[in-house]
CSV table of C-alpha atoms in Angstrom, one decimal:
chain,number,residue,atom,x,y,z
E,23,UNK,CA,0.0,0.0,0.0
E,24,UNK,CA,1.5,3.4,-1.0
E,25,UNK,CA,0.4,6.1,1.4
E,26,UNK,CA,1.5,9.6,-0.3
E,27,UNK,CA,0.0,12.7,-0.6
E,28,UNK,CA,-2.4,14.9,2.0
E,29,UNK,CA,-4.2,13.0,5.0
E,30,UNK,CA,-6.3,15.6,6.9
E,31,UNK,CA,-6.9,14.4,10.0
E,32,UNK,CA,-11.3,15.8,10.7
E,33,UNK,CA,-12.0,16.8,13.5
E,34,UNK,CA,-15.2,15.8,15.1
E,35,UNK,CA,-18.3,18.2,14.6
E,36,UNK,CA,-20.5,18.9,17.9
E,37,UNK,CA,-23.5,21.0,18.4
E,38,UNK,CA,-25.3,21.1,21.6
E,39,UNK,CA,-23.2,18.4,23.1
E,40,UNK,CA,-23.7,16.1,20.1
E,41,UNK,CA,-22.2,14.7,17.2
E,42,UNK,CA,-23.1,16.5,14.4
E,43,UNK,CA,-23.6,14.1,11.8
E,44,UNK,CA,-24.6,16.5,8.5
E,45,UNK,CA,-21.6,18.8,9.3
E,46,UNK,CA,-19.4,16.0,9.3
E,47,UNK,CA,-20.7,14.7,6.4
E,48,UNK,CA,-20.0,18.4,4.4
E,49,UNK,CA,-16.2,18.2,5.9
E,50,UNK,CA,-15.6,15.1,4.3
E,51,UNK,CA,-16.7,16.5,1.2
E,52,UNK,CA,-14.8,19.4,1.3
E,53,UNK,CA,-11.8,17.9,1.8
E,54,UNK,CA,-11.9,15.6,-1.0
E,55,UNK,CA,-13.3,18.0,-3.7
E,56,UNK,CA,-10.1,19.7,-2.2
E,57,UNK,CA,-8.2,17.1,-3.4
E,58,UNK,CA,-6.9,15.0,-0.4
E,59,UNK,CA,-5.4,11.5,-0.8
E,60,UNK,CA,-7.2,10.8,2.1
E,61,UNK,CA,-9.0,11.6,5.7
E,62,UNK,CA,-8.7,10.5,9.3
E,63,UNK,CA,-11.5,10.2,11.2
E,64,UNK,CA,-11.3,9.8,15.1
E,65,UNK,CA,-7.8,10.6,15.7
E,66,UNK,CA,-6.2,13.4,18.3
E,67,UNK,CA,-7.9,15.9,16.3
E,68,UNK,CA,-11.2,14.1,16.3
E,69,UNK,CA,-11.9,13.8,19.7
E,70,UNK,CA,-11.0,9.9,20.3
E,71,UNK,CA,-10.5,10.2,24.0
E,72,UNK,CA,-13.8,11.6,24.2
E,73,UNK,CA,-16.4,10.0,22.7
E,74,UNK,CA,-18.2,6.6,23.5
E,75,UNK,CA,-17.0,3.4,22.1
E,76,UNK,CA,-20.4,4.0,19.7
E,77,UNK,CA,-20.2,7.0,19.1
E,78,UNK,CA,-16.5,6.1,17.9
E,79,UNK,CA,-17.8,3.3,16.0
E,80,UNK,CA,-20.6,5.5,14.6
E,81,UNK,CA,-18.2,8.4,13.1
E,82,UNK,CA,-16.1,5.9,11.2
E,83,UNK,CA,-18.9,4.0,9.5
E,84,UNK,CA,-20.6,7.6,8.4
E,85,UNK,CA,-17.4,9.1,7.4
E,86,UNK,CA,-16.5,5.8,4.8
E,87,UNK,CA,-20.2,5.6,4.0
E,88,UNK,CA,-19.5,9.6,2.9
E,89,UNK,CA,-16.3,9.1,1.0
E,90,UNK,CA,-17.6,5.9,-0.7
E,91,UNK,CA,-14.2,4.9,-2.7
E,92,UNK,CA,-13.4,8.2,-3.4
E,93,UNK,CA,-10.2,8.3,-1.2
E,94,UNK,CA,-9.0,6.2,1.5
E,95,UNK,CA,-10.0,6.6,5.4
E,96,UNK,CA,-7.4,5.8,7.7
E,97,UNK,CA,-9.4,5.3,10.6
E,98,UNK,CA,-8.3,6.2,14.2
E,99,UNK,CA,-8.7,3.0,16.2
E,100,UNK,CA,-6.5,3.0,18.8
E,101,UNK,CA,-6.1,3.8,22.0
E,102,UNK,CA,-5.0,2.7,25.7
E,103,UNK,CA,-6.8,-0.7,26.4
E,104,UNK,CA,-5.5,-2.9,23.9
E,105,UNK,CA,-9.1,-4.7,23.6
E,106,UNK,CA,-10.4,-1.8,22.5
E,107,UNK,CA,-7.8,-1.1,20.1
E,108,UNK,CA,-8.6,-4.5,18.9
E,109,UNK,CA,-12.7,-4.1,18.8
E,110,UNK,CA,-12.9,-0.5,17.5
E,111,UNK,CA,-9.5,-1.9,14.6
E,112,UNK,CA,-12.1,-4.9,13.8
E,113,UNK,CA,-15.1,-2.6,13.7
E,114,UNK,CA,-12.6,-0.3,11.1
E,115,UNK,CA,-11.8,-3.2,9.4
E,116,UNK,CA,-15.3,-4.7,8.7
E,117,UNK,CA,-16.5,-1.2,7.9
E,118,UNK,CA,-14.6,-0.7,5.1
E,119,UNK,CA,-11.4,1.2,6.2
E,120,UNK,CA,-8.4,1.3,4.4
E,121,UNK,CA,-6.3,1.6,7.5
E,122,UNK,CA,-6.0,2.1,11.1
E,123,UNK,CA,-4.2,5.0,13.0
E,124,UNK,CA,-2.6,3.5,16.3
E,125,UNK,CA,-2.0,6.0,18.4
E,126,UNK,CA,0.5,5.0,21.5
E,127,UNK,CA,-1.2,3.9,24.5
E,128,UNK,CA,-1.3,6.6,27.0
E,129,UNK,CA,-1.3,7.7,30.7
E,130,UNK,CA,-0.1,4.4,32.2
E,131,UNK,CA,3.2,4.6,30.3
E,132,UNK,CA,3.6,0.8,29.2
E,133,UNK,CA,7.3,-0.6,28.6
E,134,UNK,CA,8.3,-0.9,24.9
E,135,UNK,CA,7.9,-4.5,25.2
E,136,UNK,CA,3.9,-3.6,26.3
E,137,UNK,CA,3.7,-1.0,23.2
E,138,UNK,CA,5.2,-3.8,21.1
E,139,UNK,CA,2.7,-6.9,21.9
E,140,UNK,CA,-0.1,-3.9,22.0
E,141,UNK,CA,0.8,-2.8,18.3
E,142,UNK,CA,1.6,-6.9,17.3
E,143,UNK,CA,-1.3,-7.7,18.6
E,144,UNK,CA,-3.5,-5.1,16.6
E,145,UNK,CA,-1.7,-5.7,13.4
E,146,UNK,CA,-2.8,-9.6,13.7
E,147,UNK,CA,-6.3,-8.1,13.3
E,148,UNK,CA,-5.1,-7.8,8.9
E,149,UNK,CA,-6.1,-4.3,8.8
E,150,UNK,CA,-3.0,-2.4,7.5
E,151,UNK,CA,-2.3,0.2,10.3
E,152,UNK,CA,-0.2,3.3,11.3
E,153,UNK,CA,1.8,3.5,14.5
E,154,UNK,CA,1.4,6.8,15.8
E,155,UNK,CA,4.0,8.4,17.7
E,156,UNK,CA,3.1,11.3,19.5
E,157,UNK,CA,5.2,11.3,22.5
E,158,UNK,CA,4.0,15.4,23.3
E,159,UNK,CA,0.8,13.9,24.2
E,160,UNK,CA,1.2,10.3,24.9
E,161,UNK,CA,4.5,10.8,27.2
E,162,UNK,CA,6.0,7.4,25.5
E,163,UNK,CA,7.8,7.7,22.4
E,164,UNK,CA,7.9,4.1,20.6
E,165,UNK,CA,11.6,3.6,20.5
E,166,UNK,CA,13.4,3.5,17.2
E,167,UNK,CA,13.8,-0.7,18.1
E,168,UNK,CA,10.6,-0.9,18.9
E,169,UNK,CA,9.1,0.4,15.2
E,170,UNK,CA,11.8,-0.9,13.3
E,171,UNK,CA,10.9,-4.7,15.4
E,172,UNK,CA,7.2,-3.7,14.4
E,173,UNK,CA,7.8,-3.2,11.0
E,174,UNK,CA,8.6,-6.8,10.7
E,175,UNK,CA,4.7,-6.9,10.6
E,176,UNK,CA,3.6,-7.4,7.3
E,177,UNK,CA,0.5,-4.9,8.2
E,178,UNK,CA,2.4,-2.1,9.9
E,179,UNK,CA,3.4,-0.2,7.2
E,180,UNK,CA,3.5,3.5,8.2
E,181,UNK,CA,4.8,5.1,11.7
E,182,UNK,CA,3.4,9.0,11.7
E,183,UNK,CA,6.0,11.0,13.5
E,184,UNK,CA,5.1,13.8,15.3
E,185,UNK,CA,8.1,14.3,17.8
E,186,UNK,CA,9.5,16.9,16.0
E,187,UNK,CA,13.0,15.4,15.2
E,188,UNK,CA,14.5,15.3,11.8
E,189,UNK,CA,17.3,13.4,13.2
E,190,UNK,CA,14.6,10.5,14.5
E,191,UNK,CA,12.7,10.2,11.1
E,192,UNK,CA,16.0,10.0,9.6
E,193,UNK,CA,17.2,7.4,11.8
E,194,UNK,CA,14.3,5.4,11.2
E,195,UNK,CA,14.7,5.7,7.5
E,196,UNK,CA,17.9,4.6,7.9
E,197,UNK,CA,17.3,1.8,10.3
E,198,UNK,CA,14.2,-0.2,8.6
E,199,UNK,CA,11.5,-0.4,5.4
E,200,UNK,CA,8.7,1.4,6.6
E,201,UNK,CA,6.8,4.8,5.6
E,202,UNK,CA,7.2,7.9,7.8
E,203,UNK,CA,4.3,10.2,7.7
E,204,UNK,CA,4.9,13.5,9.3
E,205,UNK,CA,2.5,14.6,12.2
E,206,UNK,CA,4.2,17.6,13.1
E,207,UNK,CA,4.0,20.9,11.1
E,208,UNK,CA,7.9,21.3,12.3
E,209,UNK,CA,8.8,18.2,9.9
């Protein structure tokens, strides 16, 4: 799978408290007639943390229902339990995603050996997915040995940096076959 080009990572529309599911709907549009190569729903910028396991579920289905083919939806289906990971990454898969954002388990600050069996573990699922290294926000960076013993995986293909190193993207370049995506504006 060759992932080039713009992502744009939606956020999540609320009125009142609510999803709101027609102004979701128009963002997706807009960014394809602007021309992306493809959208994220449910990542950082969508709200993940905060929203129910349905209405998590919910925003993915609408939002590849919406693009229909038109580009590919890298869904955001991580997060700090690895059985969700695992049930919202099969819900992704089933629904139609082209991918899954794995963002690094956060708060309880596993060991690189816990990031790598969470990852592994969410890879076996067949959905092709995206480690997500956001260390700013997740306090864990995924160690260069950890991605480059992940992307032995046949379905982790990409690892979106957004640490702000040039050195570390380089490094992993260097170190391993795998795609760096930037996730910081720095990079």
């Amino acid at each position: 799978m060759n992932l080039s080009g713009c992502y744009t990572a939606i956020v999540t529309p609320f009125e009142n408290g609510e999803i709101h599911w027609d102004t979701l709907r128009r963002l997706v549009n807009l960014q394809i007639d602007g021309g992306v190569s493809g959208v994220l729903p449910v990542g950082t910028t969508g709200e993940s943390p905060t929203l129910t396991m349905s209405e998590h579920k919910k925003v993915i289905e609408t939002v590849i229902e919406e693009v229909n083919g038109r580009c590919h939806v890298m869904a955001g289906s991580g997060g700090n339990s690895t059985n969700e990971a695992i049930e919202l990454t099969k819900f992704a898969k089933d629904a139609g995603a082209d991918s899954s954002l794995q963002v690094t388990p956060y708060y309880n600050k596993p060991t690189q050996e816990g990031l790598y069996r969470h990852f592994s573990t969410t890879a076996d699922i067949g959905l092709p997915i995206i480690l997500y290294n956001i260390p700013g926000r997740c306090v864990v960076p995924i160690d260069i040995d950890t991605v480059v013993r992940l992307a032995e995986h046949p379905n982790v293909i990409v690892v979106k940096e957004a640490g702000g190193s040039v050195d570390r993207v380089s490094q992993i370049l260097n170190a391993c076959d795998i795609t760096v995506m930037s996730g910081d504006d720095a990079l």
